Protein backbone atom coordinates (compact mmCIF):
# COMPACT_ATOMS: atom_id res chain seq x y z
CA UNK A 1 0.00 0.00 0.00
CA UNK A 2 1.54 3.35 -0.95
CA UNK A 3 1.38 6.46 1.21
CA UNK A 4 -1.71 7.84 -0.50
CA UNK A 5 -3.74 4.75 0.10
CA UNK A 6 -2.38 4.30 3.58
CA UNK A 7 -3.79 7.70 4.43
CA UNK A 8 -6.99 7.15 2.54
CA UNK A 9 -7.13 3.77 4.28
CA UNK A 10 -6.71 5.54 7.60
CA UNK A 11 -9.67 7.70 6.77
CA UNK A 12 -11.59 4.66 5.66
CA UNK A 13 -10.89 2.76 8.84
CA UNK A 14 -11.66 5.93 10.71
CA UNK A 15 -14.82 6.00 8.66
CA UNK A 16 -15.68 2.66 10.18
CA UNK A 17 -15.05 4.18 13.57
CA UNK A 18 -12.14 2.02 14.65
CA UNK A 19 -9.07 4.20 14.37
CA UNK A 20 -9.31 6.76 17.12
CA UNK A 21 -5.82 8.01 16.30
CA UNK A 22 -7.16 9.65 13.15
CA UNK A 23 -9.09 12.05 15.32
CA UNK A 24 -12.65 11.41 14.14
CA UNK A 25 -15.23 8.87 15.15
CA UNK A 26 -17.94 7.69 12.79
CA UNK A 27 -17.55 8.06 9.05
CA UNK A 28 -18.10 11.40 7.39
CA UNK A 29 -20.74 9.72 5.26
CA UNK A 30 -22.57 8.36 8.30
CA UNK A 31 -22.54 11.83 9.80
CA UNK A 32 -23.89 13.30 6.56
CA UNK A 33 -26.61 10.64 6.44
CA UNK A 34 -27.57 11.36 10.05
CA UNK A 35 -27.66 15.11 9.36
CA UNK A 36 -29.72 14.48 6.21
CA UNK A 37 -27.08 16.27 4.17
CA UNK A 38 -26.19 15.10 0.70
CA UNK A 39 -22.40 15.15 0.84
CA UNK A 40 -21.23 14.40 -2.67
CA UNK A 41 -18.15 14.35 -4.85
CA UNK A 42 -17.37 14.55 -8.55
CA UNK A 43 -15.56 11.42 -9.71
CA UNK A 44 -13.80 9.96 -12.68
CA UNK A 45 -14.33 6.32 -13.69
CA UNK A 46 -10.89 5.32 -12.34
CA UNK A 47 -11.95 6.45 -8.87
CA UNK A 48 -14.53 3.70 -8.63
CA UNK A 49 -12.27 1.02 -10.11
CA UNK A 50 -9.20 1.46 -7.95
CA UNK A 51 -9.64 -0.51 -4.71
CA UNK A 52 -8.25 2.27 -2.49
CA UNK A 53 -10.18 5.23 -3.84
CA UNK A 54 -13.28 3.12 -4.28
CA UNK A 55 -13.42 2.32 -0.60
CA UNK A 56 -12.55 5.87 0.32
CA UNK A 57 -15.42 7.29 -1.73
CA UNK A 58 -17.97 4.80 -0.47
CA UNK A 59 -17.13 5.59 3.14
CA UNK A 60 -17.03 9.35 2.90
CA UNK A 61 -19.70 10.42 0.42
CA UNK A 62 -23.37 9.67 -0.15
CA UNK A 63 -23.61 11.03 -3.71
CA UNK A 64 -21.36 10.89 -6.75
CA UNK A 65 -21.51 12.87 -9.97
CA UNK A 66 -19.42 12.14 -13.07
CA UNK A 67 -17.00 15.03 -13.52
CA UNK A 68 -16.87 14.44 -17.28
CA UNK A 69 -18.17 10.96 -18.15
CA UNK A 70 -21.76 11.91 -19.02
CA UNK A 71 -20.84 14.97 -21.09
CA UNK A 72 -21.91 14.67 -24.68
CA UNK A 73 -18.45 14.36 -26.24
CA UNK A 74 -17.44 11.55 -23.90
CA UNK A 75 -20.72 9.66 -23.77
CA UNK A 76 -21.53 9.90 -27.46
CA UNK A 77 -18.45 10.94 -29.41
CA UNK A 78 -20.07 10.14 -32.74
CA UNK A 79 -23.76 10.14 -33.48
CA UNK A 80 -23.83 6.37 -33.84
CA UNK A 81 -21.56 5.39 -30.94
CA UNK A 82 -22.61 5.47 -27.30
CA UNK A 83 -19.77 4.91 -24.84
CA UNK A 84 -21.86 3.40 -22.05
CA UNK A 85 -19.19 1.45 -20.23
CA UNK A 86 -17.81 4.23 -18.01
CA UNK A 87 -21.25 5.57 -17.09
CA UNK A 88 -22.48 2.05 -16.36
CA UNK A 89 -19.53 1.52 -14.01
CA UNK A 90 -20.34 4.67 -12.08
CA UNK A 91 -24.04 3.87 -11.83
CA UNK A 92 -23.28 0.28 -10.75
CA UNK A 93 -20.81 1.50 -8.13
CA UNK A 94 -23.30 3.99 -6.71
CA UNK A 95 -26.00 1.35 -6.55
CA UNK A 96 -23.79 -1.32 -5.00
CA UNK A 97 -22.79 1.10 -2.27
CA UNK A 98 -26.14 2.72 -1.63
CA UNK A 99 -24.81 6.05 -2.88
CA UNK A 100 -27.04 8.49 -4.76
CA UNK A 101 -26.05 9.27 -8.32
CA UNK A 102 -26.32 12.59 -10.10
CA UNK A 103 -26.13 13.07 -13.87
CA UNK A 104 -24.18 15.99 -15.38
CA UNK A 105 -25.03 17.39 -17.96
CA UNK A 106 -27.11 17.44 -21.19
CA UNK A 107 -27.28 21.04 -22.40
CA UNK A 108 -23.88 22.74 -22.29
CA UNK A 109 -21.73 24.85 -24.58
CA UNK A 110 -18.56 22.86 -23.85
CA UNK A 111 -17.41 19.28 -24.40
CA UNK A 112 -19.76 18.74 -27.33
CA UNK A 113 -18.77 16.65 -30.37
CA UNK A 114 -18.60 18.34 -33.79
CA UNK A 115 -21.98 16.97 -34.89
CA UNK A 116 -23.56 18.91 -32.01
CA UNK A 117 -21.53 22.10 -32.36
CA UNK A 118 -22.25 22.07 -36.09
CA UNK A 119 -26.05 21.93 -35.79
CA UNK A 120 -27.76 24.55 -37.94
CA UNK A 121 -31.37 23.53 -38.22
CA UNK A 122 -34.01 23.96 -35.50
CA UNK A 123 -35.84 20.68 -36.00
CA UNK A 124 -32.64 18.67 -36.19
CA UNK A 125 -31.31 20.31 -33.02
CA UNK A 126 -34.52 19.74 -31.09
CA UNK A 127 -34.72 16.13 -32.27
CA UNK A 128 -31.12 15.40 -31.29
CA UNK A 129 -31.45 17.03 -27.87
CA UNK A 130 -34.66 15.12 -27.20
CA UNK A 131 -33.07 11.87 -28.31
CA UNK A 132 -30.01 12.39 -26.12
CA UNK A 133 -32.00 13.13 -22.97
CA UNK A 134 -34.53 10.37 -23.58
CA UNK A 135 -31.90 7.73 -24.32
CA UNK A 136 -29.78 8.43 -21.24
CA UNK A 137 -32.64 8.91 -18.80
CA UNK A 138 -34.52 5.86 -20.03
CA UNK A 139 -31.43 3.69 -19.69
CA UNK A 140 -30.85 4.80 -16.10
CA UNK A 141 -34.48 5.30 -15.09
CA UNK A 142 -34.85 4.99 -11.34
CA UNK A 143 -31.07 4.69 -10.84
CA UNK A 144 -29.95 8.31 -11.21
CA UNK A 145 -31.56 10.53 -8.60
CA UNK A 146 -31.08 13.91 -10.22
CA UNK A 147 -29.69 15.57 -13.33
CA UNK A 148 -28.18 18.88 -14.28
CA UNK A 149 -30.45 19.10 -17.31
CA UNK A 150 -28.82 22.33 -18.43
CA UNK A 151 -25.61 24.02 -17.41
CA UNK A 152 -24.27 27.58 -17.62
CA UNK A 153 -26.93 29.03 -19.90
CA UNK A 154 -26.34 32.66 -18.85
CA UNK A 155 -23.66 35.26 -19.55
CA UNK A 156 -22.22 37.31 -16.70
CA UNK A 157 -24.60 40.21 -17.46
CA UNK A 158 -27.56 37.86 -17.16
CA UNK A 159 -28.37 37.55 -20.86
CA UNK A 160 -28.75 34.13 -22.47
CA UNK A 161 -25.43 32.67 -23.56
CA UNK A 162 -24.94 32.40 -27.31
CA UNK A 163 -24.81 28.62 -27.73
CA UNK A 164 -25.67 26.17 -30.45
CA UNK A 165 -28.98 25.54 -28.63
CA UNK A 166 -29.93 29.21 -28.47
CA UNK A 167 -28.94 29.79 -32.10
CA UNK A 168 -30.81 26.81 -33.50
CA UNK A 169 -33.83 26.41 -31.22
CA UNK A 170 -34.11 29.73 -29.41
CA UNK A 171 -34.62 30.22 -25.63
CA UNK A 172 -37.31 27.55 -25.53
CA UNK A 173 -34.59 24.90 -25.75
CA UNK A 174 -34.84 24.92 -21.95
CA UNK A 175 -38.54 24.09 -22.04
CA UNK A 176 -37.84 21.24 -24.46
CA UNK A 177 -34.97 19.86 -22.39
CA UNK A 178 -36.78 19.90 -19.05
CA UNK A 179 -40.07 18.57 -20.43
CA UNK A 180 -38.27 15.76 -22.22
CA UNK A 181 -36.35 14.91 -19.06
CA UNK A 182 -39.50 14.74 -16.95
CA UNK A 183 -41.13 12.44 -19.44
CA UNK A 184 -38.09 10.15 -19.70
CA UNK A 185 -37.78 9.62 -15.93
CA UNK A 186 -40.63 11.18 -13.95
CA UNK A 187 -38.90 10.24 -10.67
CA UNK A 188 -35.66 12.15 -11.31
CA UNK A 189 -35.09 15.62 -9.88
CA UNK A 190 -34.32 18.14 -12.59
CA UNK A 191 -31.80 20.93 -12.04
CA UNK A 192 -30.60 24.09 -13.79
CA UNK A 193 -26.93 24.61 -12.87
CA UNK A 194 -24.67 27.66 -13.15
CA UNK A 195 -21.80 29.61 -11.58
CA UNK A 196 -21.63 33.14 -10.16
CA UNK A 197 -25.31 32.76 -9.33
CA UNK A 198 -25.01 32.47 -5.54
CA UNK A 199 -25.34 36.01 -4.25
CA UNK A 200 -28.78 37.63 -4.45
CA UNK A 201 -28.34 41.23 -5.60
CA UNK A 202 -25.70 40.51 -8.25
CA UNK A 203 -26.67 40.80 -11.93
CA UNK A 204 -26.16 37.18 -12.94
CA UNK A 205 -27.66 35.75 -9.75
CA UNK A 206 -30.75 37.91 -10.14
CA UNK A 207 -31.13 37.06 -13.83
CA UNK A 208 -30.72 33.37 -12.98
CA UNK A 209 -33.50 33.68 -10.41
CA UNK A 210 -35.79 35.50 -12.89
CA UNK A 211 -35.12 32.86 -15.54
CA UNK A 212 -35.99 30.03 -13.17
CA UNK A 213 -39.08 31.88 -11.91
CA UNK A 214 -40.26 32.34 -15.49
CA UNK A 215 -39.67 28.65 -16.28
CA UNK A 216 -41.63 27.64 -13.19
CA UNK A 217 -44.29 30.19 -14.04
CA UNK A 218 -44.97 28.60 -17.41
CA UNK A 219 -45.06 25.09 -16.00
CA UNK A 220 -41.63 23.87 -17.07
CA UNK A 221 -40.73 20.93 -14.79
CA UNK A 222 -37.74 22.12 -12.78
CA UNK A 223 -37.09 20.90 -9.23
CA UNK A 224 -33.89 22.52 -8.17
CA UNK A 225 -31.03 24.85 -8.97
CA UNK A 226 -27.30 24.28 -8.77
CA UNK A 227 -24.94 26.91 -7.43
CA UNK A 228 -21.55 25.64 -8.55
CA UNK A 229 -19.54 27.69 -6.05
CA UNK A 230 -16.10 27.55 -7.57
CA UNK A 231 -14.83 30.07 -5.04
CA UNK A 232 -11.59 31.86 -4.20
CA UNK A 233 -10.12 31.77 -0.70
CA UNK A 234 -9.32 35.48 -0.89
CA UNK A 235 -12.98 36.51 -1.04
CA UNK A 236 -14.83 35.76 2.20
CA UNK A 237 -18.18 34.04 1.94
CA UNK A 238 -21.21 36.35 1.95
CA UNK A 239 -23.49 34.08 3.95
CA UNK A 240 -26.36 36.57 4.07
CA UNK A 241 -26.58 36.99 0.29
CA UNK A 242 -26.32 33.22 -0.14
CA UNK A 243 -29.12 32.62 2.36
CA UNK A 244 -31.29 35.13 0.47
CA UNK A 245 -30.70 33.13 -2.68
CA UNK A 246 -31.69 29.90 -0.96
CA UNK A 247 -34.79 31.53 0.52
CA UNK A 248 -36.07 32.91 -2.75
CA UNK A 249 -35.72 29.56 -4.51
CA UNK A 250 -37.32 27.85 -1.54
CA UNK A 251 -40.26 30.24 -1.93
CA UNK A 252 -40.59 29.02 -5.52
CA UNK A 253 -40.71 25.45 -4.22
CA UNK A 254 -37.22 24.59 -5.47
CA UNK A 255 -34.25 23.08 -3.69
CA UNK A 256 -30.75 24.53 -3.89
CA UNK A 257 -27.68 22.40 -4.38
CA UNK A 258 -24.10 23.56 -3.79
CA UNK A 259 -23.12 21.60 -6.82
CA UNK A 260 -19.40 21.93 -7.68
CA UNK A 261 -17.71 23.29 -4.60
CA UNK A 262 -14.00 24.06 -4.53
CA UNK A 263 -12.08 26.98 -3.02
CA UNK A 264 -8.90 27.87 -4.84
CA UNK A 265 -5.92 29.54 -3.23
CA UNK A 266 -3.61 32.00 -4.96
CA UNK A 267 -0.20 30.32 -4.67
CA UNK A 268 1.91 30.08 -2.63
CA UNK A 269 -0.25 28.56 0.07
CA UNK A 270 0.15 30.14 3.50
CA UNK A 271 -1.43 29.29 6.83
CA UNK A 272 -3.48 32.48 6.59
CA UNK A 273 -4.82 31.61 3.13
CA UNK A 274 -5.65 28.09 4.29
CA UNK A 275 -7.54 29.52 7.24
CA UNK A 276 -9.53 31.74 4.86
CA UNK A 277 -10.25 28.71 2.67
CA UNK A 278 -11.36 26.67 5.68
CA UNK A 279 -13.71 29.44 6.79
CA UNK A 280 -15.41 29.30 3.37
CA UNK A 281 -15.74 25.51 3.31
CA UNK A 282 -17.05 25.49 6.86
CA UNK A 283 -19.43 28.37 6.26
CA UNK A 284 -20.85 26.74 3.15
CA UNK A 285 -21.33 23.35 4.74
CA UNK A 286 -22.92 24.96 7.79
CA UNK A 287 -25.41 26.74 5.54
CA UNK A 288 -26.10 23.59 3.51
CA UNK A 289 -26.82 21.80 6.75
CA UNK A 290 -28.96 24.40 8.45
CA UNK A 291 -30.96 26.14 5.73
CA UNK A 292 -34.27 24.60 4.71
CA UNK A 293 -34.22 23.93 0.98
CA UNK A 294 -30.43 23.50 0.85
CA UNK A 295 -28.82 20.30 2.17
CA UNK A 296 -26.76 19.40 -0.90
CA UNK A 297 -23.02 19.94 -0.83
CA UNK A 298 -21.00 18.43 -3.67
CA UNK A 299 -17.22 18.77 -3.92
CA UNK A 300 -15.78 19.12 -7.42
CA UNK A 301 -13.29 16.31 -6.82
CA UNK A 302 -11.54 15.42 -3.59
CA UNK A 303 -7.79 15.56 -4.25
CA UNK A 304 -5.71 18.45 -5.56
CA UNK A 305 -3.90 15.88 -7.72
CA UNK A 306 -6.90 15.68 -10.06
CA UNK A 307 -8.50 19.10 -9.61
CA UNK A 308 -9.34 21.13 -12.75
CA UNK A 309 -8.08 24.34 -11.08
CA UNK A 310 -4.33 24.46 -11.91
CA UNK A 311 -5.00 23.94 -15.62
CA UNK A 312 -7.77 26.56 -15.72
CA UNK A 313 -6.36 29.26 -13.41
CA UNK A 314 -2.61 29.82 -13.63
CA UNK A 315 -1.13 30.61 -10.22
CA UNK A 316 -4.00 29.02 -8.26
CA UNK A 317 -4.33 25.63 -6.64
CA UNK A 318 -4.82 23.69 -3.41
CA UNK A 319 -8.57 24.00 -3.89
CA UNK A 320 -9.81 20.71 -2.45
CA UNK A 321 -9.88 19.18 1.06
CA UNK A 322 -7.33 16.48 0.18
CA UNK A 323 -3.79 17.35 -0.93
CA UNK A 324 -1.92 15.92 -3.91
CA UNK A 325 -0.96 12.80 -1.94
CA UNK A 326 -4.56 12.20 -0.96
CA UNK A 327 -3.90 13.33 2.60
CA UNK A 328 -6.84 15.09 4.29
CA UNK A 329 -6.27 18.73 5.13
CA UNK A 330 -7.45 19.98 8.53
CA UNK A 331 -10.51 21.44 6.80
CA UNK A 332 -11.85 17.95 6.07
CA UNK A 333 -11.87 17.18 9.75
CA UNK A 334 -13.72 20.44 10.44
CA UNK A 335 -16.26 19.50 7.80
CA UNK A 336 -16.80 16.17 9.51
CA UNK A 337 -17.37 18.01 12.77
CA UNK A 338 -19.88 20.37 11.20
CA UNK A 339 -21.82 17.41 9.87
CA UNK A 340 -22.01 15.83 13.29
CA UNK A 341 -22.91 18.98 15.22
CA UNK A 342 -26.60 19.33 15.98
O1 LIG B 1 -13.76 19.46 -14.04
C1 LIG B 1 -14.04 19.39 -15.43
C2 LIG B 1 -12.74 19.31 -16.21
O2 LIG B 1 -12.10 18.08 -15.97
C3 LIG B 1 -13.00 19.49 -17.69
O3 LIG B 1 -11.80 19.54 -18.39
C4 LIG B 1 -13.80 20.77 -17.90
C5 LIG B 1 -14.11 21.02 -19.37
O4 LIG B 1 -14.56 22.31 -19.54
O5 LIG B 1 -15.02 20.70 -17.18
C6 LIG B 1 -14.80 20.64 -15.82
O6 LIG B 1 -16.03 20.66 -15.10
C7 LIG B 1 -16.84 21.81 -15.27
C8 LIG B 1 -18.26 21.39 -15.06
O7 LIG B 1 -18.58 20.35 -15.92
C9 LIG B 1 -19.20 22.55 -15.25
N1 LIG B 1 -18.84 23.66 -14.42
C10 LIG B 1 -17.48 24.09 -14.47
C11 LIG B 1 -16.55 22.91 -14.24
C12 LIG B 1 -15.11 23.36 -14.25
O8 LIG B 1 -14.77 23.81 -15.54
Coordinates of N, CA and C in Angstrom, one line a residue, residues 32 61 84 123 151 312:
X32 N -23.1 12.6 7.6 CA -23.9 13.3 6.6 C -25.3 12.7 6.5
X61 N -18.7 9.6 1.2 CA -19.7 10.4 0.4 C -21.0 9.6 0.2
X84 N -21.1 3.6 -23.3 CA -21.9 3.4 -22.0 C -21.0 2.9 -20.9
X123 N -35.2 22.0 -36.2 CA -35.8 20.7 -36.0 C -34.8 19.6 -35.7
X151 N -26.7 23.5 -18.2 CA -25.6 24.0 -17.4 C -25.1 25.3 -18.0
X312 N -6.9 25.5 -15.3 CA -7.8 26.6 -15.7 C -7.4 27.9 -15.2

